[in-house]
Each structure stands twice: as structure tokens, then as C-alpha cells.
Amino acid sequence: MDRRKSLKAMVAGTVTSGFMFSSCLTDTEETSVANVETPTEGDNNYDTTRTKEELAYEKELRAKDAFFTEHELATLTILADIIIPAEGEYSAASQVGVIEFISFIVLDMPHHQLPLRGGLMWLDHESNRRFNKVFKDVSSEQQIEIIEDIAYPEEVKPEHTQGERFFSRLRDLVSTGYFTSEEGIKYLGYVGNTPNVWDGVPADVLAQYNMEYDQRTLDICIKPEERNEIANWDNYEV
């Protein structure tokens, strides 16, 4: 099973963001929920499910300086595309806004900042130790060699424990960002609250109860091509 299919199986049937972010918290990190009032008026830029406090908080976050350096962003981009590469009609993770998502999340959830920055430093140190270059500057083959040593928690060596913890956290964040993007949702095959085409009660079920549709009902009701039209029941008789 390839990386995409493994991640797809992991998030299928799960509330993605809740599942992913809960796995990113350590034993000492807690989530908090604020008691806020629903705004009386909507905001033109958001739907009315957002509270005034939420809108003000997001505006405050977006006004902050970026946490990651250009070097760190370049490294994160490479890592994200290793975790979820391009495949067929689907883009790599970095091409659907995953890096921007992570950049925002570390401002919204600061407990990710130190582990991610420390992990990136560990990665560069390990790359320098092996190849005398930072991670983003070594070959793709050399990058994969390092990743293979930290990507499988059950197989990681003691000297790579810090790298494994970093990569597991990053994998969760990349997966969350990707599978909550428009393309990621499409890749999962999730259609949400979308009506399907109904062609009536199956014939074998009707026969079980000695029933059948009359032709007029079929003509008026069982027409998928007219599913969005309102039926006219004037003068209809059973």
C-alpha cells in the first residue's frame, strides 16, 4: 500500500481534524474551549456560524509575523511532498495549501512550535552528519534515506527517537491539512450531504408485498433528470 492509500485508510470514516490534532498533543498539553456568544450580525467574509470572538482571534493571528523562516518553509515543503506526493490527477501536499495551513496552525496552537522547530534542526543536523549538507540541499535519495529511519515508530532506533517524534507530528499535520483541503476531500471520495438518485422501491421488495407502481407515479416521481423540479400534484388521483 502506497503512502496516499495508507493515509486515506487512516482518515476514512474519521472526523479528520479531531483525530489528527488529538494525536499531536502530548500528555502535558491541553485543549481549551472558550465560552463565547453568537454574533447578532453576520460578517461578509464568513458564514454566520463564526462568533465575533472567533473572527477577532483569527484576525489577530493573521496579523502576527510568520513563525517559520524561509529555510524552514523550504524544508517543510519537501517533507510534506514526501508524505503526500503528487499522484495522477492529484497534486502534492504543498500544492494545495498544506504549508500555509501548518504555518497558521503553529500560531493558533503554539505547542507545535518548539517540537517542529526542534525537529527541523534535528533533521538538518542528521543530514549534515551523514552528507555534510542540510536536508533541503541533499539529493532526493539521501532525503528518503533519512526519512526511512524515522518514518516507522515501531522500527526506529534509539538514536533516531527525536526525529521519529517530529516526523510523526508533522505527518499528522500534513495529513490534516491535505484531507481537509478541497482536493483532499475529493480524493477521499467524501460527498457530504449530497442527495443521490432514487429510482423507487426495488421491484423485488414491492413484489414481496404484492405491490407495484402505477405508470403515472413512475412518470411523475421516478425521473432523476427532474429531481430538482417540484412535482405538480394538481388533480392527481390514486
Coordinates of C-alpha atoms in Angstrom, one line a residue:
M1 CA 0.0 0.0 0.0
D2 CA 1.5 3.4 -1.0
R3 CA 1.6 6.5 1.2
R4 CA -1.5 8.1 -0.1
K5 CA -3.6 4.9 0.3
S6 CA -2.3 4.4 3.8
L7 CA -3.2 7.9 4.8
K8 CA -6.6 7.6 3.1
A9 CA -7.3 4.4 5.1
M10 CA -6.2 6.1 8.3
V11 CA -8.6 9.0 7.9
A12 CA -11.6 7.3 6.2
G13 CA -14.6 7.3 8.4
T14 CA -13.0 9.7 10.9
V15 CA -13.5 13.3 11.8
T16 CA -10.2 14.2 10.3
S17 CA -9.1 17.3 12.2
G18 CA -10.2 16.0 15.6
F19 CA -8.4 12.7 15.0
M20 CA -5.2 14.2 13.7
F21 CA -4.8 17.0 16.2
S22 CA -5.6 14.8 19.2
S23 CA -2.6 12.7 18.2
C24 CA -0.4 15.7 18.1
L25 CA -0.9 16.6 21.8
T26 CA 1.5 15.3 24.5
D27 CA 0.4 14.3 28.0
T28 CA 1.1 17.8 29.3
E29 CA -0.7 19.7 26.5
E30 CA -4.4 20.5 26.9
T31 CA -7.0 22.0 24.7
S32 CA -9.4 24.7 25.9
V33 CA -12.8 25.8 24.8
A34 CA -13.9 29.4 25.4
N35 CA -17.4 30.4 26.3
V36 CA -18.5 32.9 23.6
E37 CA -21.7 34.4 22.4
T38 CA -23.0 34.1 18.9
P39 CA -22.8 37.4 17.0
T40 CA -26.1 39.1 16.2
E41 CA -24.9 40.1 12.8
G42 CA -23.0 38.0 10.2
D43 CA -19.7 39.0 8.7
N44 CA -19.4 39.5 5.0
N45 CA -16.3 37.4 4.9
Y46 CA -17.5 34.4 6.9
D47 CA -20.7 32.4 7.5
T48 CA -22.8 33.2 10.5
T49 CA -21.6 30.2 12.4
R50 CA -18.5 32.2 13.4
T51 CA -18.6 34.2 16.6
K52 CA -17.3 37.7 16.9
E53 CA -14.6 36.4 19.3
E54 CA -13.5 33.8 16.8
L55 CA -13.3 36.3 14.0
A56 CA -11.3 38.7 16.2
Y57 CA -9.0 35.9 17.3
E58 CA -8.3 34.8 13.7
K59 CA -7.7 38.4 12.6
E60 CA -5.2 38.8 15.5
L61 CA -3.4 35.6 14.5
R62 CA -3.2 36.6 10.8
A63 CA -1.6 39.9 11.8
K64 CA 1.3 38.1 13.6
D65 CA 4.7 37.7 12.0
A66 CA 5.2 34.3 10.4
F67 CA 6.8 31.7 12.7
F68 CA 8.9 29.7 10.2
T69 CA 11.9 31.0 8.5
E70 CA 12.3 30.7 4.7
H71 CA 14.8 27.8 5.3
E72 CA 12.3 26.0 7.5
L73 CA 9.5 26.6 5.0
A74 CA 11.6 25.1 2.2
T75 CA 12.3 22.0 4.3
L76 CA 8.7 21.6 5.3
T77 CA 7.7 21.8 1.7
I78 CA 10.0 18.9 0.8
L79 CA 8.8 16.9 3.8
A80 CA 5.1 17.5 3.0
D81 CA 5.6 16.2 -0.5
I82 CA 7.4 13.2 0.7
I83 CA 4.5 12.4 3.0
I84 CA 1.8 13.0 0.3
P85 CA 3.4 13.2 -3.2
A86 CA 1.6 14.0 -6.4
E87 CA -0.2 11.1 -7.9
G88 CA -2.1 11.1 -11.2
E89 CA -4.6 13.9 -11.3
Y90 CA -3.9 14.7 -7.6
S91 CA -1.4 17.3 -6.5
A92 CA 1.3 17.0 -3.9
A93 CA 0.5 18.3 -0.4
S94 CA 2.4 21.5 -0.8
Q95 CA 0.4 22.5 -3.9
V96 CA -3.0 22.5 -2.1
G97 CA -2.1 24.9 0.8
V98 CA -0.8 22.5 3.3
I99 CA 2.3 24.6 4.2
E100 CA 0.1 27.6 4.6
F101 CA -2.2 25.5 6.8
I102 CA 0.7 24.4 9.1
S103 CA 2.1 28.0 9.2
F104 CA -1.3 29.1 10.6
I105 CA -1.7 26.2 12.9
V106 CA 1.5 26.9 14.8
L107 CA 0.2 30.4 15.5
D108 CA -3.2 29.1 16.6
M109 CA -1.7 26.1 18.5
P110 CA 1.7 27.3 19.8
H111 CA 2.5 23.9 21.5
H112 CA 3.5 22.8 18.0
Q113 CA 6.2 25.5 17.6
L114 CA 9.0 24.1 19.7
P115 CA 8.6 20.4 18.5
L116 CA 8.5 21.4 14.9
R117 CA 11.4 23.8 15.0
G118 CA 13.5 21.4 17.1
G119 CA 12.6 18.6 14.7
L120 CA 13.8 20.6 11.7
M121 CA 17.0 21.4 13.5
W122 CA 17.5 17.7 14.2
L123 CA 16.9 16.9 10.6
D124 CA 19.5 19.3 9.4
H125 CA 22.0 18.1 12.0
E126 CA 21.4 14.5 10.9
S127 CA 21.8 15.4 7.2
N128 CA 25.0 17.3 7.9
R129 CA 26.3 14.4 9.9
R130 CA 25.7 12.0 7.0
F131 CA 26.2 14.1 3.9
N132 CA 27.7 17.4 5.0
K133 CA 24.7 19.3 3.8
V134 CA 21.4 20.5 5.3
F135 CA 18.4 18.3 4.5
K136 CA 16.9 20.6 1.8
D137 CA 20.2 20.6 -0.2
V138 CA 20.9 16.9 -0.3
S139 CA 19.6 14.6 -3.1
S140 CA 16.1 13.1 -3.1
E141 CA 17.7 9.6 -2.5
Q142 CA 19.6 10.9 0.6
Q143 CA 16.5 12.7 1.9
I144 CA 14.5 9.4 1.7
E145 CA 17.3 7.5 3.4
I146 CA 16.9 9.8 6.4
I147 CA 13.1 9.7 6.3
E148 CA 13.1 5.9 6.2
D149 CA 14.9 5.8 9.5
I150 CA 12.3 8.0 11.3
A151 CA 9.0 7.2 9.5
Y152 CA 8.1 3.9 11.2
P153 CA 7.8 4.3 15.0
E154 CA 7.8 0.6 15.7
E155 CA 11.2 0.2 13.9
V156 CA 13.0 3.3 14.9
K157 CA 16.4 3.1 16.5
P158 CA 17.0 4.8 19.9
E159 CA 19.3 7.4 18.3
H160 CA 16.5 8.4 15.9
T161 CA 13.7 8.8 18.5
Q162 CA 13.6 12.6 18.4
G163 CA 13.4 12.5 14.6
E164 CA 10.6 10.0 14.7
R165 CA 8.6 12.1 17.2
F166 CA 9.0 15.1 15.0
F167 CA 8.1 13.3 11.8
S168 CA 5.0 11.7 13.3
R169 CA 3.7 15.1 14.5
L170 CA 4.4 16.6 11.1
R171 CA 2.8 13.6 9.3
D172 CA -0.4 14.2 11.3
L173 CA -0.4 17.9 10.5
V174 CA 0.3 17.4 6.8
S175 CA -2.5 14.7 6.6
T176 CA -4.9 17.0 8.4
G177 CA -4.1 19.9 6.0
Y178 CA -4.4 17.8 2.9
F179 CA -7.5 15.8 3.8
T180 CA -9.4 18.9 4.8
S181 CA -8.5 20.7 1.5
E182 CA -10.9 20.7 -1.4
E183 CA -8.7 18.3 -3.3
G184 CA -8.1 16.0 -0.3
I185 CA -11.8 15.7 0.3
K186 CA -12.3 14.9 -3.3
Y187 CA -9.5 12.2 -3.1
L188 CA -11.3 10.6 -0.1
G189 CA -14.5 10.4 -2.1
Y190 CA -16.4 12.3 0.5
V191 CA -19.5 14.0 -0.9
G192 CA -21.1 15.3 2.3
N193 CA -24.9 15.9 2.4
T194 CA -25.5 15.4 -1.3
P195 CA -28.7 13.8 -2.5
N196 CA -28.4 10.7 -4.6
V197 CA -30.7 9.4 -7.4
W198 CA -33.6 7.4 -6.1
D199 CA -35.4 5.2 -8.6
G200 CA -38.1 4.0 -6.3
V201 CA -38.6 0.9 -4.1
P202 CA -36.8 -2.1 -5.6
A203 CA -39.1 -4.3 -7.7
D204 CA -38.4 -7.4 -5.5
V205 CA -39.4 -5.5 -2.4
L206 CA -42.6 -4.3 -3.9
A207 CA -43.4 -7.9 -5.1
Q208 CA -42.9 -9.2 -1.6
Y209 CA -45.9 -7.1 -0.5
N210 CA -47.9 -7.6 -3.7
M211 CA -47.5 -4.0 -4.7
E212 CA -46.3 -2.2 -7.8
Y213 CA -46.1 1.4 -9.0
D214 CA -48.7 2.6 -11.4
Q215 CA -47.4 4.1 -14.6
R216 CA -48.5 7.6 -13.7
T217 CA -46.5 7.5 -10.4
L218 CA -43.4 6.3 -12.4
D219 CA -43.9 9.1 -14.9
I220 CA -44.3 11.8 -12.3
C221 CA -42.0 10.7 -9.5
I222 CA -39.2 8.5 -10.7
K223 CA -37.4 10.8 -13.0
P224 CA -33.8 11.5 -11.9
E225 CA -33.4 14.1 -14.7
E226 CA -36.2 16.2 -13.0
R227 CA -35.0 15.7 -9.4
N228 CA -34.7 19.4 -8.7
E229 CA -38.2 20.2 -10.0
I230 CA -41.2 20.4 -7.8
A231 CA -43.9 17.9 -8.7
N232 CA -47.3 19.1 -9.6
W233 CA -50.0 17.1 -7.9
D234 CA -52.9 19.1 -9.1
N235 CA -55.8 16.8 -10.0
Y236 CA -53.8 13.7 -9.2
E237 CA -55.9 10.7 -8.2
V238 CA -54.7 7.4 -6.8

